[in-house]
PDB file of C-alpha atoms in Angstrom:
ATOM      1  CA  MET A   1       0.000   0.000   0.000  1.00 31.00           C
ATOM      2  CA  LYS A   2       1.399   3.396  -0.990  1.00 32.00           C
ATOM      3  CA  ILE A   3       1.402   5.948   1.853  1.00 30.00           C
ATOM      4  CA  HIS A   4       1.034   9.592   0.841  1.00 32.00           C
ATOM      5  CA  TRP A   5       3.817  11.806   2.257  1.00 32.00           C
ATOM      6  CA  ALA A   6       1.226  14.248   3.597  1.00 35.00           C
ATOM      7  CA  ALA A   7      -0.309  11.457   5.657  1.00 32.00           C
ATOM      8  CA  LEU A   8       3.087  10.743   7.177  1.00 31.00           C
ATOM      9  CA  LEU A   9       3.468  14.382   8.186  1.00 35.00           C
ATOM     10  CA  LEU A  10       0.000  14.410   9.697  1.00 34.00           C
ATOM     11  CA  LEU A  11       0.929  11.347  11.711  1.00 32.00           C
ATOM     12  CA  ALA A  12       4.117  13.079  12.775  1.00 36.00           C
ATOM     13  CA  ALA A  13       2.074  16.055  13.935  1.00 38.00           C
ATOM     14  CA  VAL A  14       0.151  13.862  16.343  1.00 36.00           C
ATOM     15  CA  CYS A  15       3.436  12.615  17.789  1.00 35.00           C
ATOM     16  CA  PHE A  16       4.877  16.120  18.028  1.00 38.00           C
ATOM     17  CA  THR A  17       1.888  17.688  19.738  1.00 38.00           C
ATOM     18  CA  ALA A  18       1.757  14.836  22.218  1.00 39.00           C
ATOM     19  CA  GLY A  19       4.977  16.288  23.601  1.00 42.00           C
ATOM     20  CA  ALA A  20       3.122  19.376  24.783  1.00 46.00           C
ATOM     21  CA  SER A  21       0.700  18.794  27.643  1.00 52.00           C
ATOM     22  CA  ALA A  22      -3.002  19.528  27.403  1.00 58.00           C
ATOM     23  CA  GLN A  23      -2.482  21.913  30.303  1.00 67.00           C
ATOM     24  CA  GLU A  24      -0.021  23.987  28.247  1.00 71.00           C
ATOM     25  CA  ALA A  25      -2.552  24.345  25.448  1.00 71.00           C
ATOM     26  CA  GLN A  26      -5.410  25.168  27.799  1.00 76.00           C
ATOM     27  CA  GLU A  27      -3.303  27.880  29.421  1.00 82.00           C
ATOM     28  CA  LEU A  28      -3.148  29.809  26.167  1.00 87.00           C
ATOM     29  CA  GLN A  29      -5.293  32.925  26.191  1.00 91.00           C
ATOM     30  CA  TRP A  30      -7.970  31.672  23.811  1.00 92.00           C
ATOM     31  CA  GLN A  31     -10.575  34.193  22.700  1.00 95.00           C
ATOM     32  CA  ARG A  32     -13.694  32.185  21.982  1.00 93.00           C
ATOM     33  CA  GLY A  33     -16.627  33.351  19.889  1.00 94.00           C
ATOM     34  CA  PRO A  34     -18.943  35.025  19.597  1.00 97.00           C
ATOM     35  CA  GLY A  35     -16.913  38.195  19.675  1.00 97.00           C
ATOM     36  CA  THR A  36     -14.492  40.383  17.728  1.00 98.00           C
ATOM     37  CA  GLY A  37     -10.753  39.780  17.429  1.00 97.00           C
ATOM     38  CA  ALA A  38      -8.266  42.626  16.964  1.00 97.00           C
ATOM     39  CA  ILE A  39      -5.689  41.946  14.237  1.00 97.00           C
ATOM     40  CA  GLY A  40      -2.836  44.289  15.009  1.00 92.00           C
ATOM     41  CA  ASP A  41      -3.852  47.925  15.247  1.00 93.00           C
ATOM     42  CA  ASN A  42      -5.657  48.262  11.962  1.00 96.00           C
ATOM     43  CA  ALA A  43      -8.108  45.398  11.426  1.00 98.00           C
ATOM     44  CA  THR A  44     -10.670  43.107  13.082  1.00 98.00           C
ATOM     45  CA  ILE A  45     -12.256  39.714  12.476  1.00 98.00           C
ATOM     46  CA  GLU A  46     -15.644  38.540  13.705  1.00 98.00           C
ATOM     47  CA  ILE A  47     -15.285  35.360  15.795  1.00 98.00           C
ATOM     48  CA  PRO A  48     -18.445  33.246  15.445  1.00 97.00           C
ATOM     49  CA  GLN A  49     -19.662  30.647  17.911  1.00 95.00           C
ATOM     50  CA  ASP A  50     -17.381  27.578  17.917  1.00 93.00           C
ATOM     51  CA  TYR A  51     -14.407  29.577  16.619  1.00 95.00           C
ATOM     52  CA  VAL A  52     -11.278  30.720  18.441  1.00 94.00           C
ATOM     53  CA  PHE A  53      -8.687  33.473  18.052  1.00 96.00           C
ATOM     54  CA  LEU A  54      -5.213  34.146  19.451  1.00 95.00           C
ATOM     55  CA  ASP A  55      -3.093  37.294  19.586  1.00 95.00           C
ATOM     56  CA  VAL A  56       0.447  37.415  18.190  1.00 94.00           C
ATOM     57  CA  ALA A  57       2.256  36.202  21.297  1.00 94.00           C
ATOM     58  CA  GLU A  58      -0.177  33.359  21.967  1.00 92.00           C
ATOM     59  CA  THR A  59      -0.147  32.285  18.311  1.00 90.00           C
ATOM     60  CA  ALA A  60       3.639  32.048  18.430  1.00 88.00           C
ATOM     61  CA  ARG A  61       3.385  29.852  21.522  1.00 87.00           C
ATOM     62  CA  TYR A  62       0.755  27.662  19.859  1.00 84.00           C
ATOM     63  CA  VAL A  63       2.816  27.163  16.707  1.00 78.00           C
ATOM     64  CA  GLU A  64       6.037  26.473  18.591  1.00 76.00           C
ATOM     65  CA  MET A  65       4.337  24.014  20.963  1.00 75.00           C
ATOM     66  CA  SER A  66       3.521  21.872  17.946  1.00 66.00           C
ATOM     67  CA  LYS A  67       7.116  21.965  16.670  1.00 60.00           C
ATOM     68  CA  ASN A  68       6.451  24.365  13.794  1.00 61.00           C
ATOM     69  CA  ILE A  69       8.215  27.607  12.860  1.00 60.00           C
ATOM     70  CA  SER A  70       6.534  30.834  13.947  1.00 69.00           C
ATOM     71  CA  THR A  71       6.995  34.058  12.006  1.00 75.00           C
ATOM     72  CA  ALA A  72       6.239  35.981  15.234  1.00 79.00           C
ATOM     73  CA  ASP A  73       3.691  38.251  13.537  1.00 88.00           C
ATOM     74  CA  GLU A  74       0.777  35.872  12.903  1.00 91.00           C
ATOM     75  CA  GLN A  75      -2.617  35.623  14.572  1.00 95.00           C
ATOM     76  CA  LEU A  76      -4.599  32.398  14.592  1.00 93.00           C
ATOM     77  CA  PHE A  77      -8.279  32.169  13.630  1.00 95.00           C
ATOM     78  CA  ALA A  78      -9.874  28.724  13.474  1.00 92.00           C
ATOM     79  CA  PRO A  79     -12.977  26.604  14.076  1.00 92.00           C
ATOM     80  CA  THR A  80     -12.851  24.511  17.234  1.00 89.00           C
ATOM     81  CA  SER A  81     -13.599  21.486  15.034  1.00 87.00           C
ATOM     82  CA  GLY A  82      -9.954  21.636  13.932  1.00 83.00           C
ATOM     83  CA  ASP A  83     -10.909  21.298  10.249  1.00 85.00           C
ATOM     84  CA  TRP A  84      -8.617  24.193   9.306  1.00 86.00           C
ATOM     85  CA  ASP A  85      -6.554  27.073  10.671  1.00 87.00           C
ATOM     86  CA  ALA A  86      -6.055  30.558   9.233  1.00 90.00           C
ATOM     87  CA  TYR A  87      -3.091  32.808  10.046  1.00 91.00           C
ATOM     88  CA  PHE A  88      -3.359  36.585   9.616  1.00 95.00           C
ATOM     89  CA  SER A  89      -0.280  38.816   9.291  1.00 93.00           C
ATOM     90  CA  PHE A  90       0.015  42.409   8.101  1.00 95.00           C
ATOM     91  CA  SER A  91       2.846  43.887   6.037  1.00 92.00           C
ATOM     92  CA  ALA A  92       3.090  47.684   6.104  1.00 93.00           C
ATOM     93  CA  GLU A  93       4.534  47.891   2.591  1.00 90.00           C
ATOM     94  CA  GLY A  94       2.294  50.661   1.377  1.00 95.00           C
ATOM     95  CA  TYR A  95      -0.643  51.067  -0.943  1.00 97.00           C
ATOM     96  CA  VAL A  96      -0.586  48.485  -3.742  1.00 95.00           C
ATOM     97  CA  LYS A  97      -2.074  49.736  -7.002  1.00 95.00           C
ATOM     98  CA  ASP A  98      -4.607  47.247  -8.317  1.00 95.00           C
ATOM     99  CA  ASN A  99      -4.814  48.380 -11.939  1.00 92.00           C
ATOM    100  CA  GLU A 100      -2.669  45.508 -13.201  1.00 90.00           C
ATOM    101  CA  THR A 101      -3.925  42.647 -15.396  1.00 90.00           C
ATOM    102  CA  LEU A 102      -2.694  39.251 -14.233  1.00 92.00           C
ATOM    103  CA  ASP A 103      -1.296  36.901 -16.886  1.00 92.00           C
ATOM    104  CA  ALA A 104      -1.612  33.557 -15.091  1.00 93.00           C
ATOM    105  CA  ASP A 105       0.255  31.540 -17.740  1.00 92.00           C
ATOM    106  CA  ALA A 106       3.239  33.882 -17.902  1.00 88.00           C
ATOM    107  CA  LEU A 107       3.343  34.213 -14.140  1.00 88.00           C
ATOM    108  CA  LEU A 108       3.275  30.449 -13.628  1.00 89.00           C
ATOM    109  CA  GLU A 109       6.069  29.878 -16.132  1.00 87.00           C
ATOM    110  CA  SER A 110       8.294  32.441 -14.440  1.00 82.00           C
ATOM    111  CA  MET A 111       7.519  31.010 -11.002  1.00 82.00           C
ATOM    112  CA  LYS A 112       8.333  27.495 -12.211  1.00 84.00           C
ATOM    113  CA  ASN A 113      11.694  28.647 -13.520  1.00 81.00           C
ATOM    114  CA  SER A 114      12.471  30.420 -10.270  1.00 79.00           C
ATOM    115  CA  GLN A 115      11.495  27.347  -8.265  1.00 77.00           C
ATOM    116  CA  GLU A 116      13.871  25.164 -10.274  1.00 80.00           C
ATOM    117  CA  GLU A 117      16.666  27.686  -9.757  1.00 79.00           C
ATOM    118  CA  ALA A 118      15.875  27.669  -6.055  1.00 76.00           C
ATOM    119  CA  ASN A 119      16.122  23.873  -5.959  1.00 79.00           C
ATOM    120  CA  VAL A 120      19.858  24.142  -6.585  1.00 82.00           C
ATOM    121  CA  ASP A 121      20.221  25.952  -3.284  1.00 78.00           C
ATOM    122  CA  ARG A 122      17.722  23.664  -1.537  1.00 74.00           C
ATOM    123  CA  VAL A 123      19.801  20.634  -2.494  1.00 82.00           C
ATOM    124  CA  ARG A 124      22.950  22.383  -1.293  1.00 83.00           C
ATOM    125  CA  ARG A 125      21.262  22.934   2.065  1.00 75.00           C
ATOM    126  CA  GLY A 126      20.194  19.302   2.236  1.00 80.00           C
ATOM    127  CA  TRP A 127      16.510  20.091   1.760  1.00 73.00           C
ATOM    128  CA  ASP A 128      14.095  18.210  -0.452  1.00 75.00           C
ATOM    129  CA  GLU A 129      13.406  19.639  -3.914  1.00 80.00           C
ATOM    130  CA  LEU A 130      10.036  21.243  -4.598  1.00 79.00           C
ATOM    131  CA  HIS A 131       8.449  21.437  -8.028  1.00 83.00           C
ATOM    132  CA  LEU A 132       5.677  23.833  -8.962  1.00 83.00           C
ATOM    133  CA  VAL A 133       3.166  21.787 -10.974  1.00 87.00           C
ATOM    134  CA  GLY A 134       0.469  24.342 -11.724  1.00 90.00           C
ATOM    135  CA  TRP A 135      -2.468  26.307 -10.378  1.00 92.00           C
ATOM    136  CA  HIS A 136      -5.145  24.793  -8.180  1.00 90.00           C
ATOM    137  CA  ILE A 137      -6.673  28.270  -8.304  1.00 92.00           C
ATOM    138  CA  ALA A 138      -5.246  30.689 -10.853  1.00 95.00           C
ATOM    139  CA  PRO A 139      -4.567  34.190  -9.477  1.00 95.00           C
ATOM    140  CA  ARG A 140      -7.749  36.203  -9.314  1.00 95.00           C
ATOM    141  CA  TYR A 141      -8.515  39.611  -7.896  1.00 96.00           C
ATOM    142  CA  ASP A 142     -11.867  40.967  -6.759  1.00 96.00           C
ATOM    143  CA  PRO A 143     -11.855  44.764  -7.192  1.00 95.00           C
ATOM    144  CA  GLN A 144     -14.910  45.093  -4.941  1.00 95.00           C
ATOM    145  CA  THR A 145     -13.509  43.311  -1.876  1.00 95.00           C
ATOM    146  CA  LYS A 146      -9.844  44.107  -2.723  1.00 96.00           C
ATOM    147  CA  VAL A 147      -8.990  40.437  -2.219  1.00 96.00           C
ATOM    148  CA  LEU A 148      -6.305  38.677  -4.271  1.00 96.00           C
ATOM    149  CA  GLU A 149      -6.146  34.878  -4.047  1.00 95.00           C
ATOM    150  CA  TRP A 150      -4.370  31.969  -5.670  1.00 91.00           C
ATOM    151  CA  ALA A 151      -3.375  28.390  -4.933  1.00 87.00           C
ATOM    152  CA  THR A 152      -0.463  26.391  -6.331  1.00 85.00           C
ATOM    153  CA  ILE A 153       0.069  22.653  -6.573  1.00 84.00           C
ATOM    154  CA  LEU A 154       3.541  21.552  -5.570  1.00 79.00           C
ATOM    155  CA  LYS A 155       5.324  18.209  -5.476  1.00 82.00           C
ATOM    156  CA  ASN A 156       8.338  17.141  -3.503  1.00 76.00           C
ATOM    157  CA  GLY A 157      11.176  15.018  -4.822  1.00 74.00           C
ATOM    158  CA  SER A 158       9.311  11.815  -3.969  1.00 75.00           C
ATOM    159  CA  GLY A 159       6.207  12.839  -5.898  1.00 73.00           C
ATOM    160  CA  GLY A 160       3.989  13.760  -2.950  1.00 74.00           C
ATOM    161  CA  SER A 161       1.803  16.787  -3.617  1.00 74.00           C
ATOM    162  CA  SER A 162       0.322  19.621  -1.600  1.00 74.00           C
ATOM    163  CA  ILE A 163      -1.790  22.725  -2.143  1.00 78.00           C
ATOM    164  CA  ASN A 164      -0.397  26.090  -1.052  1.00 77.00           C
ATOM    165  CA  TYR A 165      -3.205  28.683  -0.804  1.00 85.00           C
ATOM    166  CA  ASN A 166      -2.741  32.417  -0.277  1.00 87.00           C
ATOM    167  CA  THR A 167      -5.032  35.380   0.253  1.00 93.00           C
ATOM    168  CA  LYS A 168      -4.018  39.044   0.217  1.00 95.00           C
ATOM    169  CA  VAL A 169      -6.438  41.744   1.363  1.00 97.00           C
ATOM    170  CA  LEU A 170      -5.295  45.168   0.213  1.00 98.00           C
ATOM    171  CA  GLY A 171      -5.425  48.106   2.603  1.00 98.00           C
ATOM    172  CA  ARG A 172      -4.401  51.737   2.638  1.00 98.00           C
ATOM    173  CA  LYS A 173      -1.019  51.143   4.286  1.00 96.00           C
ATOM    174  CA  GLY A 174      -0.205  47.605   3.259  1.00 95.00           C
ATOM    175  CA  ILE A 175      -1.385  44.048   2.778  1.00 95.00           C
ATOM    176  CA  MET A 176      -3.076  41.596   5.116  1.00 96.00           C
ATOM    177  CA  SER A 177      -1.853  38.103   4.229  1.00 92.00           C
ATOM    178  CA  VAL A 178      -3.965  35.149   5.273  1.00 92.00           C
ATOM    179  CA  GLN A 179      -2.638  31.602   5.038  1.00 85.00           C
ATOM    180  CA  LEU A 180      -5.176  28.792   5.098  1.00 86.00           C
ATOM    181  CA  VAL A 181      -3.903  25.581   6.683  1.00 79.00           C
ATOM    182  CA  SER A 182      -5.759  22.393   5.791  1.00 79.00           C
ATOM    183  CA  SER A 183      -4.977  18.867   4.686  1.00 75.00           C
ATOM    184  CA  PRO A 184      -5.030  18.511   0.865  1.00 76.00           C
ATOM    185  CA  GLU A 185      -7.957  16.105   0.884  1.00 79.00           C
ATOM    186  CA  ASN A 186     -10.119  18.569   2.866  1.00 84.00           C
ATOM    187  CA  PHE A 187      -8.872  21.719   1.154  1.00 86.00           C
ATOM    188  CA  ASP A 188     -11.880  22.551  -1.041  1.00 89.00           C
ATOM    189  CA  ALA A 189     -14.392  22.212   1.806  1.00 92.00           C
ATOM    190  CA  ALA A 190     -12.114  24.184   4.127  1.00 91.00           C
ATOM    191  CA  LEU A 191     -11.779  26.934   1.525  1.00 93.00           C
ATOM    192  CA  VAL A 192     -15.561  27.386   1.309  1.00 95.00           C
ATOM    193  CA  ALA A 193     -15.839  27.735   5.089  1.00 96.00           C
ATOM    194  CA  PHE A 194     -12.803  30.016   5.294  1.00 95.00           C
ATOM    195  CA  LYS A 195     -14.042  32.412   2.609  1.00 95.00           C
ATOM    196  CA  ASP A 196     -17.421  32.627   4.312  1.00 96.00           C
ATOM    197  CA  LYS A 197     -15.774  33.659   7.596  1.00 97.00           C
ATOM    198  CA  LEU A 198     -13.406  36.050   5.813  1.00 96.00           C
ATOM    199  CA  ASN A 199     -16.496  38.205   5.209  1.00 95.00           C
ATOM    200  CA  GLY A 200     -16.142  39.108   8.889  1.00 97.00           C
ATOM    201  CA  PHE A 201     -12.736  40.704   8.296  1.00 97.00           C
ATOM    202  CA  ASN A 202     -12.521  44.490   8.115  1.00 97.00           C
ATOM    203  CA  TYR A 203      -9.865  47.147   8.143  1.00 98.00           C
ATOM    204  CA  LYS A 204     -10.587  49.898  10.632  1.00 97.00           C
ATOM    205  CA  PRO A 205     -11.808  53.284   9.318  1.00 97.00           C
ATOM    206  CA  GLY A 206      -8.837  55.187   7.972  1.00 97.00           C
ATOM    207  CA  ASP A 207      -6.964  52.011   7.038  1.00 98.00           C
ATOM    208  CA  ARG A 208      -9.286  50.735   4.311  1.00 98.00           C
ATOM    209  CA  TYR A 209      -8.140  50.678   0.710  1.00 98.00           C
ATOM    210  CA  ALA A 210     -10.723  53.335  -0.149  1.00 97.00           C
ATOM    211  CA  ASP A 211      -9.216  55.649   2.494  1.00 98.00           C
ATOM    212  CA  TYR A 212      -6.094  56.264   0.373  1.00 97.00           C
ATOM    213  CA  ARG A 213      -5.010  59.894   0.195  1.00 97.00           C
ATOM    214  CA  ALA A 214      -2.510  61.607  -2.088  1.00 96.00           C
ATOM    215  CA  GLY A 215       0.896  61.497  -0.459  1.00 96.00           C
ATOM    216  CA  ASP A 216       0.440  58.038   1.109  1.00 97.00           C
ATOM    217  CA  HIS A 217       3.322  55.625   0.608  1.00 96.00           C
ATOM    218  CA  VAL A 218       2.799  53.521  -2.526  1.00 96.00           C
ATOM    219  CA  ALA A 219       4.335  50.048  -2.797  1.00 91.00           C
ATOM    220  CA  GLU A 220       6.998  49.497  -5.453  1.00 86.00           C
ATOM    221  CA  TYR A 221       5.082  46.593  -6.994  1.00 86.00           C
ATOM    222  CA  GLY A 222       1.612  45.502  -8.056  1.00 91.00           C
ATOM    223  CA  LEU A 223      -0.602  42.422  -7.963  1.00 93.00           C
ATOM    224  CA  ALA A 224       1.704  40.145  -9.987  1.00 90.00           C
ATOM    225  CA  ALA A 225       4.585  40.673  -7.578  1.00 87.00           C
ATOM    226  CA  LEU A 226       2.326  39.811  -4.642  1.00 88.00           C
ATOM    227  CA  VAL A 227       1.736  36.420  -6.238  1.00 87.00           C
ATOM    228  CA  ALA A 228       5.442  36.037  -6.977  1.00 79.00           C
ATOM    229  CA  GLY A 229       6.601  36.805  -3.459  1.00 66.00           C
ATOM    230  CA  GLY A 230       5.871  40.446  -2.685  1.00 44.00           C
ATOM    231  CA  ALA A 231       8.874  42.464  -1.594  1.00 38.00           C
ATOM    232  CA  ALA A 232      11.145  39.476  -2.301  1.00 38.00           C
ATOM    233  CA  ALA A 233      10.451  39.993  -5.984  1.00 38.00           C
ATOM    234  CA  VAL A 234      11.942  43.474  -6.010  1.00 35.00           C
ATOM    235  CA  ALA A 235      14.635  43.086  -3.362  1.00 35.00           C
ATOM    236  CA  THR A 236      17.514  43.242  -5.835  1.00 33.00           C
ATOM    237  CA  LYS A 237      18.268  44.630  -9.277  1.00 30.00           C
ATOM    238  CA  LYS A 238      18.640  41.354 -11.191  1.00 34.00           C
ATOM    239  CA  GLY A 239      15.223  41.526 -12.786  1.00 37.00           C
ATOM    240  CA  PHE A 240      11.605  41.331 -11.657  1.00 35.00           C
ATOM    241  CA  PHE A 241      10.891  37.585 -11.747  1.00 36.00           C
ATOM    242  CA  GLY A 242      14.499  36.512 -11.426  1.00 37.00           C
ATOM    243  CA  MET A 243      14.572  37.767  -7.857  1.00 37.00           C
ATOM    244  CA  ILE A 244      12.013  35.407  -6.370  1.00 41.00           C
ATOM    245  CA  ALA A 245      14.395  32.442  -6.209  1.00 42.00           C
ATOM    246  CA  ALA A 246      15.146  33.143  -2.536  1.00 43.00           C
ATOM    247  CA  PHE A 247      11.417  33.203  -1.861  1.00 44.00           C
ATOM    248  CA  PHE A 248      11.055  29.717  -3.328  1.00 46.00           C
ATOM    249  CA  VAL A 249      14.112  28.409  -1.510  1.00 43.00           C
ATOM    250  CA  ALA A 250      12.260  29.169   1.733  1.00 45.00           C
ATOM    251  CA  ALA A 251       8.882  27.953   0.464  1.00 47.00           C
ATOM    252  CA  TRP A 252       9.088  24.859   2.673  1.00 41.00           C
ATOM    253  CA  LYS A 253       8.137  27.133   5.555  1.00 43.00           C
ATOM    254  CA  LEU A 254       4.787  27.682   3.889  1.00 44.00           C
ATOM    255  CA  ILE A 255       4.118  24.130   2.792  1.00 42.00           C
ATOM    256  CA  ILE A 256       5.014  22.076   5.824  1.00 42.00           C
ATOM    257  CA  PRO A 257       2.585  23.796   8.231  1.00 43.00           C
ATOM    258  CA  ALA A 258      -0.191  23.298   5.669  1.00 39.00           C
ATOM    259  CA  LEU A 259       0.458  19.560   5.710  1.00 38.00           C
ATOM    260  CA  VAL A 260       1.122  19.084   9.390  1.00 43.00           C
ATOM    261  CA  GLY A 261      -2.406  20.176  10.294  1.00 45.00           C
ATOM    262  CA  LEU A 262      -2.270  21.940  13.639  1.00 54.00           C
ATOM    263  CA  GLY A 263      -6.064  21.621  13.634  1.00 58.00           C
ATOM    264  CA  LEU A 264      -5.708  18.102  15.007  1.00 58.00           C
ATOM    265  CA  TRP A 265      -4.715  19.709  18.273  1.00 62.00           C
ATOM    266  CA  LEU A 266      -7.626  22.147  18.243  1.00 68.00           C
ATOM    267  CA  ARG A 267     -10.095  19.332  17.688  1.00 70.00           C
ATOM    268  CA  SER A 268      -8.627  17.395  20.587  1.00 69.00           C
ATOM    269  CA  LEU A 269      -8.461  20.380  22.930  1.00 70.00           C
ATOM    270  CA  PHE A 270     -11.908  21.889  22.398  1.00 74.00           C
ATOM    271  CA  GLY A 271     -13.636  18.609  21.626  1.00 64.00           C
ATOM    272  CA  LYS A 272     -12.731  17.245  25.058  1.00 50.00           C
ATOM    273  CA  LYS A 273     -13.633  20.499  26.753  1.00 44.00           C
ATOM    274  CA  LYS A 274     -17.016  20.587  25.053  1.00 42.00           C
ATOM    275  CA  THR A 275     -17.733  17.007  26.119  1.00 36.00           C
ATOM    276  CA  LYS A 276     -17.001  17.867  29.745  1.00 32.00           C
ATOM    277  CA  GLU A 277     -19.330  20.853  29.597  1.00 38.00           C
TER     278      GLU A 277
END
């Protein structure tokens, strides 16, 4: 019987999280719905019944408890069922102009080339190669909600695949990135639920995209660069798409959490608590 590599990582997650006691997890400062969660200083998210939210410090503790890498600027939003997690983080990179037409085919080809270039460095570091197969969701932008989203299909050197989904919500002073974490087999159902709850996200007055005023800082890139790695795409002078190789070298940081499924812990933690109540 062939075992999918993602299943192995999910199994590993159970072993890893067992190392942290239930008491440690319960001691986190969980904000349970219904209520409103503050994302940094400039945005909020509505927390429905049976959903939870953590601030930056508590999210970092949660991620590190489960033997994953924290970026130290994320905030967790998730259903207590553990079906998926979402991580919000804001980048104050300025106002991104949204008048750019996205060429999905050209963008994918450039990203594939950059990924293969990055694999040279990944091998040198002793990491597994990653290959960009194609779009699960081609880049698409909604000018009404100011939401940019896309999802790529990637394979590792052994042929195992995963889906890497990204959402960017444009604001006056920067971009709110939201990473959806779900197992590949449950991704489509998780995406439907996630997008429904994303309707409860709002920038505060004065920080909304429509609040832009002449003289505000404008980002050096547009929508295509957000897909290709944001600021990493313009960090040097070697060319627009040529500069995202470093972004793809580090892409394992994005993929592994999506496969590990921290939601297993949430289901265990809140499921038991609910039963006791």
